[in-house]
Short mmCIF file of C-alpha atoms and ligand atoms in Angstrom, two decimals:
data_model
loop_
_atom_site.label_atom_id
_atom_site.label_comp_id
_atom_site.label_asym_id
_atom_site.label_seq_id
_atom_site.Cartn_x
_atom_site.Cartn_y
_atom_site.Cartn_z
CA MET A 1 -27.32 -40.44 13.38
CA PRO A 2 -23.71 -39.93 13.52
CA LEU A 3 -21.54 -43.18 13.77
CA ALA A 4 -20.23 -45.11 16.36
CA SER A 5 -16.72 -45.20 17.17
CA ALA A 6 -14.37 -48.09 15.54
CA ARG A 7 -12.42 -49.90 18.42
CA VAL A 8 -8.93 -50.87 17.97
CA ALA A 9 -6.41 -53.40 20.35
CA LEU A 10 -2.84 -54.25 19.43
CA HIS A 11 0.29 -55.21 21.41
CA PRO A 12 4.08 -53.79 19.71
CA ASP A 13 5.62 -56.68 20.33
CA ILE A 14 2.29 -59.45 18.41
CA VAL A 15 4.19 -59.23 14.79
CA ILE A 16 2.81 -60.74 11.52
CA GLY A 17 5.28 -60.43 9.63
CA THR A 18 8.85 -58.30 9.17
CA ILE A 19 7.86 -56.01 6.04
CA ASP A 20 10.58 -56.16 3.29
CA PRO A 21 11.10 -53.38 2.03
CA ARG A 22 10.32 -54.38 -1.91
CA LEU A 23 6.74 -54.55 -0.70
CA TYR A 24 7.11 -50.42 -1.71
CA GLY A 25 8.02 -51.51 -5.29
CA SER A 26 6.65 -50.28 -8.35
CA PHE A 27 6.65 -50.80 -12.42
CA ILE A 28 8.15 -48.93 -15.52
CA GLU A 29 6.93 -50.67 -18.79
CA HIS A 30 7.42 -50.08 -22.51
CA LEU A 31 3.82 -48.60 -22.38
CA GLY A 32 2.09 -45.14 -23.34
CA ARG A 33 4.41 -41.94 -22.32
CA ALA A 34 6.21 -44.03 -18.78
CA VAL A 35 9.43 -44.54 -20.41
CA TYR A 36 9.49 -42.47 -23.16
CA ASN A 37 8.50 -38.83 -22.45
CA GLY A 38 8.10 -40.36 -18.87
CA ILE A 39 11.26 -41.22 -17.10
CA TYR A 40 13.54 -40.32 -20.59
CA GLU A 41 12.96 -37.62 -22.37
CA PRO A 42 15.48 -36.36 -23.82
CA GLY A 43 15.91 -32.57 -25.10
CA HIS A 44 13.22 -31.67 -21.29
CA PRO A 45 14.53 -28.68 -19.93
CA GLN A 46 14.74 -30.58 -17.34
CA ALA A 47 16.55 -33.75 -18.79
CA ASP A 48 20.29 -34.77 -17.94
CA ALA A 49 23.28 -36.15 -20.54
CA ASN A 50 21.25 -39.07 -20.14
CA GLY A 51 17.69 -37.82 -21.21
CA PHE A 52 16.60 -38.21 -18.02
CA ARG A 53 13.99 -36.36 -16.44
CA GLN A 54 15.35 -35.17 -13.03
CA ASP A 55 12.00 -33.54 -11.84
CA VAL A 56 10.35 -36.95 -12.43
CA LEU A 57 13.65 -38.61 -10.78
CA ALA A 58 12.86 -36.29 -7.45
CA LEU A 59 9.22 -37.11 -7.51
CA ILE A 60 10.52 -40.97 -7.31
CA ARG A 61 13.63 -40.12 -4.75
CA GLU A 62 11.33 -38.43 -1.94
CA LEU A 63 9.49 -42.06 -2.71
CA ASN A 64 11.69 -43.86 -1.98
CA VAL A 65 10.74 -47.32 -4.39
CA PRO A 66 13.61 -50.12 -3.32
CA ILE A 67 12.40 -52.10 -6.79
CA VAL A 68 11.25 -51.46 -10.57
CA ARG A 69 9.96 -54.18 -12.48
CA TYR A 70 11.02 -53.95 -16.06
CA PRO A 71 10.56 -53.96 -19.14
CA GLY A 72 6.62 -55.32 -18.83
CA GLY A 73 4.44 -56.06 -18.41
CA ASN A 74 2.71 -57.37 -21.51
CA PHE A 75 5.40 -55.90 -23.37
CA VAL A 76 7.77 -57.87 -22.16
CA SER A 77 6.20 -60.96 -24.26
CA GLY A 78 6.93 -59.59 -27.81
CA TYR A 79 10.21 -57.60 -26.85
CA ARG A 80 13.48 -59.20 -28.07
CA TRP A 81 16.35 -57.13 -25.88
CA GLU A 82 18.53 -57.13 -28.28
CA ASP A 83 17.52 -54.58 -29.84
CA GLY A 84 17.73 -52.23 -26.97
CA VAL A 85 21.20 -52.47 -26.43
CA GLY A 86 24.32 -50.85 -28.31
CA PRO A 87 24.93 -47.62 -30.57
CA HIS A 88 21.10 -46.17 -30.42
CA SER A 89 21.47 -45.26 -34.06
CA ASP A 90 21.46 -49.05 -35.05
CA ARG A 91 18.32 -50.02 -32.28
CA PRO A 92 15.69 -51.04 -34.66
CA ARG A 93 12.36 -50.06 -34.53
CA ARG A 94 9.50 -52.47 -34.28
CA LEU A 95 6.12 -53.27 -33.83
CA ASP A 96 4.90 -54.27 -30.21
CA PRO A 97 1.96 -56.02 -30.71
CA ALA A 98 0.65 -55.74 -27.04
CA TRP A 99 -0.13 -52.29 -26.81
CA ARG A 100 -0.28 -51.59 -31.08
CA THR A 101 2.33 -48.83 -30.93
CA ILE A 102 5.99 -48.33 -31.95
CA GLU A 103 8.85 -49.59 -29.76
CA THR A 104 12.11 -47.25 -30.77
CA ASN A 105 14.27 -49.27 -28.62
CA GLN A 106 15.86 -45.55 -27.97
CA PHE A 107 15.70 -46.96 -23.92
CA GLY A 108 17.05 -50.33 -23.18
CA THR A 109 17.94 -52.51 -20.92
CA ASP A 110 21.31 -50.42 -20.22
CA GLU A 111 19.85 -47.10 -20.04
CA PHE A 112 17.22 -48.75 -17.48
CA MET A 113 20.05 -49.91 -15.10
CA ARG A 114 21.71 -46.78 -15.44
CA TRP A 115 18.12 -44.86 -14.30
CA CYS A 116 17.95 -47.71 -11.59
CA LYS A 117 21.45 -45.89 -9.64
CA ALA A 118 19.95 -42.76 -10.64
CA ALA A 119 16.70 -42.83 -8.95
CA ASN A 120 18.36 -44.96 -5.96
CA THR A 121 16.28 -48.23 -6.51
CA GLU A 122 17.15 -51.77 -8.17
CA ALA A 123 15.70 -53.61 -11.10
CA MET A 124 13.55 -56.39 -11.07
CA MET A 125 14.26 -57.52 -14.28
CA ALA A 126 11.54 -59.78 -16.33
CA VAL A 127 12.58 -62.06 -19.12
CA ASN A 128 10.32 -63.07 -22.54
CA LEU A 129 8.71 -66.57 -21.99
CA GLY A 130 6.10 -65.33 -24.48
CA THR A 131 6.84 -65.19 -27.60
CA ARG A 132 10.86 -66.27 -26.85
CA GLY A 133 12.05 -68.60 -24.17
CA MET A 134 15.20 -70.17 -22.54
CA ALA A 135 17.87 -69.45 -24.42
CA GLU A 136 17.13 -65.49 -24.24
CA ALA A 137 15.95 -65.44 -21.02
CA ALA A 138 19.50 -66.88 -20.49
CA ALA A 139 21.93 -65.03 -22.65
CA LEU A 140 20.04 -61.60 -21.31
CA LEU A 141 20.84 -62.78 -18.06
CA GLU A 142 24.85 -63.87 -18.90
CA TYR A 143 24.20 -59.86 -20.54
CA CYS A 144 23.44 -58.49 -16.90
CA ASN A 145 24.56 -60.46 -14.22
CA VAL A 146 28.32 -62.49 -15.91
CA PRO A 147 31.60 -59.56 -15.36
CA GLY A 148 33.02 -60.77 -18.75
CA GLY A 149 34.70 -63.43 -20.90
CA THR A 150 31.76 -64.81 -22.57
CA ALA A 151 30.23 -63.31 -26.19
CA TRP A 152 27.17 -61.78 -23.76
CA SER A 153 29.15 -59.84 -20.80
CA ASP A 154 31.54 -58.79 -23.39
CA LEU A 155 29.03 -56.95 -24.97
CA ARG A 156 27.37 -55.12 -21.94
CA ARG A 157 31.23 -54.16 -21.38
CA LYS A 158 31.38 -52.90 -24.96
CA ASN A 159 28.26 -51.00 -24.54
CA GLY A 160 30.20 -49.36 -21.57
CA ALA A 161 28.66 -51.00 -18.80
CA ALA A 162 32.19 -52.70 -17.16
CA GLU A 163 30.08 -54.30 -13.60
CA PRO A 164 27.73 -56.35 -13.48
CA TYR A 165 24.10 -55.20 -12.86
CA ARG A 166 24.15 -58.46 -10.17
CA VAL A 167 20.27 -58.18 -10.69
CA LYS A 168 19.20 -60.37 -8.70
CA THR A 169 14.89 -60.49 -9.05
CA TRP A 170 14.05 -62.07 -12.48
CA CYS A 171 10.40 -62.50 -13.06
CA LEU A 172 9.71 -65.71 -15.62
CA GLY A 173 7.65 -64.26 -18.48
CA ASN A 174 4.60 -62.19 -17.81
CA GLU A 175 0.52 -63.22 -16.79
CA MET A 176 1.37 -65.90 -19.20
CA ASP A 177 -2.48 -67.43 -18.10
CA GLY A 178 -4.08 -64.20 -20.00
CA PRO A 179 -5.89 -64.81 -23.37
CA TRP A 180 -4.50 -61.33 -24.47
CA GLN A 181 -0.75 -62.28 -23.82
CA MET A 182 1.36 -63.18 -26.70
CA GLY A 183 2.28 -66.48 -26.78
CA HIS A 184 -0.68 -66.88 -24.51
CA LYS A 185 0.10 -70.86 -22.35
CA THR A 186 -1.68 -73.17 -20.48
CA ALA A 187 -0.97 -73.95 -17.23
CA ASP A 188 1.33 -77.02 -17.95
CA GLU A 189 3.22 -75.44 -20.86
CA TYR A 190 3.86 -72.35 -18.91
CA GLY A 191 4.89 -74.41 -15.99
CA ARG A 192 7.17 -76.76 -17.93
CA LEU A 193 8.49 -74.17 -19.43
CA ALA A 194 9.34 -72.05 -16.17
CA ALA A 195 10.89 -74.23 -14.69
CA GLU A 196 13.00 -74.92 -16.98
CA THR A 197 14.19 -71.35 -17.90
CA GLY A 198 14.69 -70.92 -14.18
CA ARG A 199 16.76 -73.60 -13.17
CA LEU A 200 19.10 -72.73 -16.52
CA MET A 201 19.29 -69.16 -15.09
CA LYS A 202 19.73 -70.65 -11.73
CA MET A 203 22.76 -72.75 -12.48
CA ILE A 204 24.05 -69.67 -14.18
CA ASP A 205 23.69 -67.85 -10.78
CA PRO A 206 22.27 -69.85 -8.26
CA SER A 207 21.50 -66.47 -5.65
CA LEU A 208 18.96 -65.04 -8.23
CA GLU A 209 15.09 -64.89 -6.69
CA LEU A 210 12.66 -66.21 -9.31
CA VAL A 211 9.18 -64.89 -9.71
CA ALA A 212 6.78 -67.56 -10.84
CA CYS A 213 3.68 -65.91 -13.27
CA GLY A 214 0.17 -66.38 -11.26
CA SER A 215 -3.28 -66.01 -12.06
CA SER A 216 -3.52 -62.25 -14.10
CA GLY A 217 -6.98 -61.81 -12.56
CA ASN A 218 -9.46 -63.09 -10.18
CA SER A 219 -12.05 -62.88 -12.22
CA LEU A 220 -10.75 -65.28 -14.44
CA PRO A 221 -11.96 -69.20 -14.93
CA THR A 222 -8.61 -70.18 -14.61
CA PHE A 223 -7.82 -68.65 -10.96
CA ALA A 224 -6.27 -70.73 -8.57
CA GLY A 225 -6.68 -73.29 -10.95
CA TRP A 226 -3.82 -72.49 -12.91
CA ASP A 227 -2.01 -71.33 -9.70
CA ALA A 228 -1.71 -74.81 -8.32
CA ARG A 229 -0.93 -76.14 -11.56
CA VAL A 230 1.93 -74.08 -12.14
CA LEU A 231 3.60 -74.28 -8.36
CA GLU A 232 3.23 -78.07 -8.72
CA LEU A 233 5.83 -77.60 -11.97
CA THR A 234 7.82 -74.99 -10.89
CA HIS A 235 7.61 -75.52 -7.02
CA ASP A 236 12.11 -76.55 -6.70
CA VAL A 237 12.60 -73.83 -8.51
CA ALA A 238 10.57 -70.33 -8.03
CA ASP A 239 11.07 -68.39 -4.84
CA TYR A 240 7.48 -66.33 -5.13
CA LEU A 241 4.24 -66.73 -6.97
CA SER A 242 2.93 -63.15 -8.85
CA LEU A 243 -0.45 -61.90 -8.14
CA HIS A 244 -1.93 -59.58 -10.29
CA THR A 245 -5.41 -57.33 -8.94
CA TYR A 246 -6.16 -54.33 -11.15
CA LEU A 247 -9.58 -52.16 -9.23
CA GLY A 248 -12.33 -49.70 -11.26
CA LYS A 249 -15.12 -47.49 -10.43
CA GLY A 250 -16.43 -49.39 -13.09
CA ASP A 251 -19.17 -52.11 -12.68
CA GLY A 252 -16.60 -54.08 -14.14
CA TRP A 253 -13.57 -54.13 -16.68
CA GLY A 254 -14.58 -50.66 -19.23
CA SER A 255 -17.87 -50.72 -17.76
CA ALA A 256 -19.36 -46.85 -18.63
CA THR A 257 -22.00 -48.18 -15.14
CA LEU A 258 -19.97 -46.76 -12.46
CA ARG A 259 -20.09 -48.30 -8.91
CA THR A 260 -21.74 -46.24 -6.20
CA TRP A 261 -19.53 -45.03 -3.27
CA GLY A 262 -19.72 -47.68 -1.04
CA GLU A 263 -19.21 -50.77 -3.56
CA TYR A 264 -16.12 -49.18 -4.42
CA GLN A 265 -14.94 -48.90 -1.40
CA ALA A 266 -15.25 -52.15 -0.45
CA GLN A 267 -13.63 -53.40 -3.62
CA PRO A 268 -10.31 -54.24 -1.55
CA LEU A 269 -12.06 -56.85 0.06
CA ASN A 270 -11.72 -58.69 -2.91
CA MET A 271 -7.83 -58.16 -2.79
CA GLU A 272 -7.74 -59.18 0.67
CA TRP A 273 -9.56 -62.17 -0.96
CA HIS A 274 -7.16 -62.74 -3.63
CA ILE A 275 -4.17 -62.87 -1.45
CA ARG A 276 -5.99 -65.06 0.92
CA SER A 277 -6.98 -67.58 -1.54
CA ILE A 278 -3.57 -67.74 -2.83
CA ILE A 279 -1.97 -68.09 -0.24
CA ALA A 280 -3.91 -71.00 0.66
CA THR A 281 -2.90 -72.66 -2.70
CA CYS A 282 0.41 -72.53 -2.26
CA ASP A 283 -0.35 -73.96 1.47
CA HIS A 284 -1.80 -76.51 -0.78
CA VAL A 285 0.79 -77.52 -3.11
CA GLN A 286 2.98 -77.27 -0.71
CA ALA A 287 1.43 -79.61 1.67
CA LYS A 288 0.83 -81.83 -1.58
CA LEU A 289 4.51 -81.91 -2.64
CA LYS A 290 5.68 -82.58 1.23
CA SER A 291 7.93 -79.87 0.75
CA LYS A 292 9.40 -77.90 2.86
CA LYS A 293 9.35 -74.87 0.69
CA LYS A 294 6.99 -72.27 1.32
CA LEU A 295 6.49 -69.49 -1.45
CA MET A 296 6.35 -66.47 -0.94
CA LEU A 297 4.42 -63.92 -3.18
CA SER A 298 4.94 -61.22 -5.42
CA PHE A 299 1.76 -59.07 -5.95
CA ASP A 300 3.93 -57.62 -9.02
CA GLU A 301 1.17 -55.59 -10.23
CA TRP A 302 -1.57 -53.60 -8.55
CA ASN A 303 -3.06 -50.74 -8.52
CA VAL A 304 -6.68 -48.84 -9.58
CA TRP A 305 -7.17 -48.92 -13.18
CA TRP A 306 -10.25 -47.52 -14.73
CA HIS A 307 -10.60 -44.27 -15.91
CA SER A 308 -8.74 -44.75 -19.17
CA ASN A 309 -10.77 -48.25 -19.95
CA SER A 310 -13.86 -45.91 -19.99
CA PRO A 311 -16.10 -45.69 -23.38
CA THR A 312 -14.76 -42.10 -23.68
CA TYR A 313 -11.61 -42.00 -23.05
CA PRO A 314 -9.25 -40.77 -26.24
CA LYS A 315 -8.28 -43.19 -28.83
CA PHE A 316 -4.83 -42.88 -29.97
CA ALA A 317 -3.65 -44.16 -33.23
CA ASP A 318 -2.52 -47.38 -34.18
CA TRP A 319 1.30 -47.88 -34.38
CA SER A 320 2.24 -44.52 -33.17
CA ILE A 321 5.17 -43.67 -30.86
CA ALA A 322 4.20 -43.05 -26.77
CA PRO A 323 0.68 -42.69 -27.16
CA ALA A 324 -0.87 -41.75 -24.17
CA GLN A 325 -1.65 -44.83 -23.31
CA LEU A 326 -3.50 -45.60 -19.85
CA GLU A 327 -3.58 -42.40 -18.28
CA ASP A 328 -5.97 -42.01 -15.00
CA ASN A 329 -6.19 -38.97 -13.54
CA TYR A 330 -6.89 -40.21 -10.16
CA THR A 331 -9.34 -38.39 -8.02
CA HIS A 332 -9.54 -38.39 -4.42
CA GLU A 333 -12.16 -41.57 -4.21
CA ASP A 334 -9.80 -44.01 -5.82
CA ALA A 335 -6.81 -42.71 -3.67
CA LEU A 336 -8.63 -44.13 -0.75
CA VAL A 337 -9.21 -47.40 -2.65
CA MET A 338 -5.46 -47.23 -3.73
CA GLY A 339 -4.74 -46.92 0.18
CA SER A 340 -6.70 -49.72 1.26
CA MET A 341 -5.34 -51.92 -1.01
CA MET A 342 -2.15 -51.26 0.21
CA LEU A 343 -3.29 -51.74 3.52
CA SER A 344 -3.90 -55.36 2.61
CA LEU A 345 0.16 -55.66 1.30
CA LEU A 346 0.88 -54.90 5.03
CA ARG A 347 -1.79 -57.39 6.46
CA HIS A 348 0.04 -60.32 4.92
CA ALA A 349 3.17 -58.50 4.72
CA ASP A 350 4.53 -62.95 6.64
CA ARG A 351 3.88 -63.95 2.58
CA VAL A 352 3.77 -60.70 0.42
CA ARG A 353 6.55 -59.72 0.50
CA MET A 354 7.28 -57.83 -3.16
CA ALA A 355 5.07 -55.43 -4.59
CA CYS A 356 4.89 -53.47 -7.30
CA LEU A 357 2.61 -50.52 -7.75
CA ALA A 358 1.85 -50.64 -11.59
CA GLN A 359 3.19 -48.39 -12.82
CA LEU A 360 5.31 -45.08 -11.92
CA VAL A 361 5.23 -43.00 -14.44
CA ASN A 362 1.99 -41.92 -16.55
CA VAL A 363 1.10 -45.18 -17.14
CA ILE A 364 -2.02 -45.52 -14.63
CA ALA A 365 1.05 -44.07 -12.16
CA PRO A 366 1.44 -41.56 -9.09
CA ILE A 367 3.45 -39.24 -10.95
CA LEU A 368 1.86 -37.44 -14.40
CA THR A 369 4.48 -35.47 -16.47
CA ARG A 370 3.62 -33.20 -19.76
CA ASN A 371 5.83 -33.62 -22.77
CA GLY A 372 8.31 -30.75 -22.47
CA GLY A 373 5.90 -29.03 -19.73
CA PRO A 374 6.17 -30.16 -15.45
CA ALA A 375 5.73 -33.55 -13.47
CA TRP A 376 3.38 -33.28 -10.62
CA LYS A 377 1.70 -35.67 -8.15
CA GLN A 378 -1.61 -37.55 -8.60
CA THR A 379 -3.83 -38.49 -5.39
CA ILE A 380 -3.01 -41.70 -5.09
CA PHE A 381 1.33 -40.20 -4.62
CA TRP A 382 0.34 -39.51 -0.69
CA PRO A 383 -1.19 -43.01 0.97
CA TYR A 384 1.90 -45.09 -1.16
CA LEU A 385 4.69 -42.15 -0.12
CA HIS A 386 3.13 -42.70 3.46
CA GLY A 387 3.09 -46.10 3.47
CA SER A 388 6.44 -46.55 1.77
CA LEU A 389 8.02 -43.69 4.32
CA TYR A 390 5.93 -44.50 7.27
CA GLY A 391 5.26 -48.06 6.58
CA ARG A 392 8.51 -50.04 7.13
CA GLY A 393 9.45 -52.50 10.15
CA GLU A 394 6.89 -54.41 10.79
CA SER A 395 3.56 -55.16 10.37
CA LEU A 396 1.42 -55.51 14.03
CA HIS A 397 -2.09 -57.75 14.42
CA VAL A 398 -5.11 -55.18 14.41
CA ALA A 399 -7.76 -56.29 16.39
CA ILE A 400 -10.75 -53.62 15.15
CA ASP A 401 -14.00 -53.33 16.12
CA SER A 402 -15.82 -50.84 13.44
CA PRO A 403 -19.07 -50.17 12.61
CA VAL A 404 -20.21 -51.66 9.04
CA TYR A 405 -22.40 -50.78 6.02
CA ASP A 406 -24.32 -53.42 3.62
CA SER A 407 -22.47 -54.02 0.23
CA LYS A 408 -24.39 -56.01 -1.73
CA GLU A 409 -21.27 -57.72 -3.79
CA PHE A 410 -18.98 -58.47 -0.07
CA GLY A 411 -22.20 -57.87 2.68
CA PRO A 412 -20.62 -55.78 5.52
CA VAL A 413 -18.28 -54.01 5.26
CA PRO A 414 -16.42 -52.26 8.18
CA TYR A 415 -16.27 -48.44 7.58
CA LEU A 416 -13.02 -48.42 9.06
CA ASP A 417 -9.31 -49.85 7.58
CA ALA A 418 -6.47 -50.13 9.49
CA VAL A 419 -3.20 -51.24 9.80
CA ALA A 420 -0.49 -50.53 12.28
CA THR A 421 3.71 -50.90 11.71
CA ARG A 422 6.48 -50.54 13.87
CA ASP A 423 10.21 -49.16 12.97
CA PRO A 424 11.94 -50.95 15.57
CA ALA A 425 14.98 -48.90 13.52
CA ALA A 426 13.27 -45.24 14.60
CA ASN A 427 11.53 -46.78 17.22
CA THR A 428 8.16 -45.83 16.27
CA LEU A 429 4.45 -46.99 15.68
CA THR A 430 2.39 -46.03 12.67
CA LEU A 431 -1.53 -46.81 12.55
CA PHE A 432 -3.04 -46.07 8.82
CA ALA A 433 -6.68 -45.92 9.45
CA ILE A 434 -9.21 -45.00 5.96
CA ASN A 435 -12.75 -43.80 7.44
CA ARG A 436 -14.60 -45.40 4.48
CA ALA A 437 -17.61 -43.55 5.30
CA GLU A 438 -18.35 -40.95 2.70
CA LYS A 439 -20.26 -38.10 4.75
CA ASP A 440 -19.27 -39.17 8.09
CA THR A 441 -16.93 -38.38 10.97
CA LEU A 442 -15.64 -42.31 12.37
CA PRO A 443 -14.85 -41.56 16.14
CA LEU A 444 -11.72 -44.37 16.51
CA ALA A 445 -10.82 -44.99 20.26
CA ALA A 446 -7.40 -47.43 20.05
CA ASP A 447 -6.66 -49.26 23.32
CA LEU A 448 -2.29 -48.71 23.68
CA ARG A 449 -1.90 -49.18 26.98
CA LEU A 450 0.66 -51.85 25.69
CA LEU A 451 2.86 -48.75 24.64
CA ALA A 452 5.21 -47.65 27.07
CA PRO A 453 4.24 -44.61 28.67
CA THR A 454 6.35 -42.43 27.67
CA ALA A 455 4.63 -43.15 23.63
CA ARG A 456 3.19 -39.49 22.18
CA ILE A 457 1.52 -38.40 19.26
CA ILE A 458 4.09 -37.07 16.09
CA GLU A 459 1.96 -36.03 13.44
CA HIS A 460 -1.86 -36.83 12.21
CA LEU A 461 -1.48 -36.90 8.40
CA VAL A 462 -5.39 -36.56 7.10
CA LEU A 463 -5.38 -36.53 3.21
CA GLU A 464 -9.40 -35.67 2.62
CA SER A 465 -11.37 -33.61 0.24
CA ALA A 466 -14.63 -32.22 0.17
CA ASP A 467 -14.93 -33.50 -2.98
CA SER A 468 -14.65 -37.18 -3.89
CA GLN A 469 -13.78 -36.02 -7.51
CA ALA A 470 -10.72 -33.77 -6.74
CA ARG A 471 -7.93 -34.30 -8.74
CA ASN A 472 -4.40 -33.40 -9.27
CA THR A 473 -3.65 -31.47 -12.51
CA GLU A 474 -1.49 -29.60 -14.02
CA ALA A 475 -3.34 -26.37 -13.25
CA ALA A 476 -4.03 -27.56 -9.93
CA PRO A 477 -1.22 -29.37 -9.21
CA ARG A 478 -2.04 -29.38 -5.45
CA ALA A 479 -6.05 -30.08 -5.19
CA VAL A 480 -5.57 -32.81 -3.11
CA GLU A 481 -2.40 -33.26 -0.74
CA PRO A 482 -2.47 -34.18 2.95
CA HIS A 483 -2.56 -31.49 6.40
CA LYS A 484 -1.25 -32.41 9.83
CA ARG A 485 -4.80 -30.95 11.37
CA GLY A 486 -5.98 -35.02 12.53
CA THR A 487 -7.46 -34.46 15.86
CA ALA A 488 -5.44 -37.57 17.83
CA LYS A 489 -4.51 -37.90 20.83
CA LEU A 490 -2.97 -39.86 23.07
CA GLU A 491 -3.65 -39.99 26.76
CA SER A 492 -2.65 -42.92 29.56
CA GLY A 493 -2.75 -44.97 26.53
CA ARG A 494 -5.45 -44.42 24.74
CA LEU A 495 -5.74 -43.21 21.42
CA SER A 496 -8.93 -41.43 20.74
CA ALA A 497 -9.02 -38.79 17.34
CA GLN A 498 -12.02 -37.98 14.60
CA LEU A 499 -11.31 -39.54 11.24
CA ALA A 500 -13.05 -37.11 8.41
CA PRO A 501 -15.59 -38.49 6.63
CA ALA A 502 -13.84 -39.81 3.30
CA SER A 503 -10.22 -39.66 5.31
CA TRP A 504 -6.94 -41.75 4.98
CA ASN A 505 -4.96 -40.68 8.10
CA VAL A 506 -1.61 -42.02 9.42
CA ILE A 507 -0.68 -41.20 13.29
CA ARG A 508 2.66 -41.77 13.71
CA ILE A 509 3.88 -42.55 17.42
CA GLN A 510 7.31 -42.41 18.81
CA LEU A 511 7.86 -45.08 21.42
O1 AHR B 1 0.22 -52.55 -16.13
C1 AHR B 1 -0.65 -52.13 -17.18
C2 AHR B 1 -0.60 -54.07 -17.84
O2 AHR B 1 -1.21 -54.70 -17.30
C3 AHR B 1 0.43 -55.39 -17.89
O3 AHR B 1 1.36 -54.90 -19.02
C4 AHR B 1 -0.22 -56.49 -18.15
O4 AHR B 1 0.80 -57.30 -17.06
C5 AHR B 1 -1.09 -55.64 -16.85
O5 AHR B 1 -2.27 -56.97 -17.76
#
């Protein structure tokens, strides 16, 4: 039986919130081939004099990534940032216990700042609150942001950067609630350290925006309790609380048992619940402290991550340099889940101000490379690109009435997932819509009579595939890519479209 129509209504002036451009941020960690042989590969035919791969940079510029978190991730909790500055020949090799690799330190803070400039992006730095503490965080801040005349700032100048980097956004550690983290702490231990480190950092540079570590996953027993306690201790100094979520087809972390199509497509509802729970937690603490300060959220790690957790993923030798870790080769169905996660971020644009797709190159990333070879776009590149290009401006309230299917984990799940954004600068409206039905077309009827009568469709982009397991590879880098043959029509303020089975849709309207 064909699916009933999904109905959507919206008003272009009824706004959830302004979308902070930093919602389309990403993440580069010293992990696997993200840095080495990802963004940095001296000797590659496409590398410039800095060793930055120009083919990779071109793809990143195409994505228009506003901010990139660095240098980790779990890596940062053991990192000595001083190892990564100064003459390359003097930089020590160190063990990275987080990922059981050797870190050569040939790429460090100065290279990252130069790379950010080339990528047309801004740096979001994380400090080590695992094995280190306040003094080292303050030293790194001094190195980055103080113009000169002090030991650390003069060292930066000596290393070739006369101007300070003026990094505005800083993460106070990474996933400190996780028992896997080097220097893992209780909420009280972390909360006090983060509060004092943040206070010291703001004494040096009051213009900073600081992110405190929230829970690193909502399945941890400490979820939400950790967040509440950390917030109580850091409320004065933190501007954002971090959230992390990875979704996968595996029925549990590393499980070889895979979810069905419908259960997998429903997983973004978990992210929706996560965001709502953490907003409630922030507001609870604000009320408890009788504070006027409303905490914002930084969803600084999110993505689909499961292929490389599977028991069949190749093992790499311990203590090797830049092995192929976490290189998920994403399928078409993964792109729909990832797209739906991005729609959750947009639906909460009033509170989620920053977000980092984890990660950017090779490591659970929209871009894959081969050492000495080409770079290509994964399936998830496309929803990320569309969001970043067309999901700017304001996120709108959208009323949705969709047929549903039953899920074991979530109950009734709407076939339609949709978000609308309006960009006042370009005077455009974009309707992002996912049809979660694997085999059925979903008729869409949107009441847009409140738009100007001159509104017209610019294009209807569709990412679809007859094979839900299709992937982009070096041999077939364009196996999954969008086309512009979507069926959307706008007549007398009524939009209609047939959303292809298992499809990601971007309907762009000129107002
Ligand atoms: O992004 C990969 C890893 O996932 C990060 O290092 C860590 O913060 C998270 O657990």
